[in-house]
Phi, psi and omega in degrees: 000146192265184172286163195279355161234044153269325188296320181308316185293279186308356183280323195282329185287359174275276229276054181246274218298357176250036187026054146280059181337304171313304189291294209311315182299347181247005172286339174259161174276138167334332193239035164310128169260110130323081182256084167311104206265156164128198189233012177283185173290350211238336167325148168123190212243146163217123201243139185069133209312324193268349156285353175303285160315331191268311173312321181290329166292309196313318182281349155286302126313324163293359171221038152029078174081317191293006178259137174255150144227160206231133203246117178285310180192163165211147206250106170222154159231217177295342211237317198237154155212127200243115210247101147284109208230180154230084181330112204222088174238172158216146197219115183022069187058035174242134171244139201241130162189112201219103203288147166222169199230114192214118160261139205238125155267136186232164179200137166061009163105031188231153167252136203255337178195149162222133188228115171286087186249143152263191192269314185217115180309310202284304129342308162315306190278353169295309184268354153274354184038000000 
């Protein structure tokens, strides 16, 4: 067993990839902030569960499902947990599979803020436009 909030962290990317929503929506604070780095559509600050949730939904919808993460190792302590992954969609005949990095600030058992990187932007962003 890990520190309590890798354990918190892998429940939430298991119930991402099984569209458990419900779970995933109950791991943020009301003011959660998001940031997605790079140079795609999907780039930019996303503030409050439901744009959080809404960024997450996008990349589900824009590969009509097919995007996963395959969670590699998660890194935590009292403050942080940093989710070493592998990114995986197909989008108009294109396929994405791409290590990514997303660090979560957490607090009081909420995670409060996340910033979201891939391995290569410009890729990313060709295939997410």
């Amino acid at each position: 067993m890990g520190h309590p909030n890798e354990d918190f962290l892998r429940r939430g990317y298991d119930a991402f990839n099984k569209g458990d929503l419900d779970t995933v929506m109950s791991l943020f604070s009301d003011d959660v902030v998001l940031h997605i780095g790079g140079k795609s559509q999907l780039a930019g600050d996303y503030k409050g569960k439901q744009e959080y949730i809404g960024a997450l939904g996008k990349l589900v919808e824009l590969s009509g499902g097919t995007f996963k993460e395959e969670v590699h190792d998660i890194l935590a302590n009292d403050r942080h947990g940093v989710a070493l992954s592998t990114t995986t969609a197909e989008r108009d005949g294109k396929r994405l599979n791409q290590k990514s990095l997303e660090v979560h600030h957490i607090d009081n058992g909420k995670i409060t803020e996340s910033w979201a990187w891939v391995e290569d932007q410009d890729e990313d962003a060709d295939f997410w436009g």
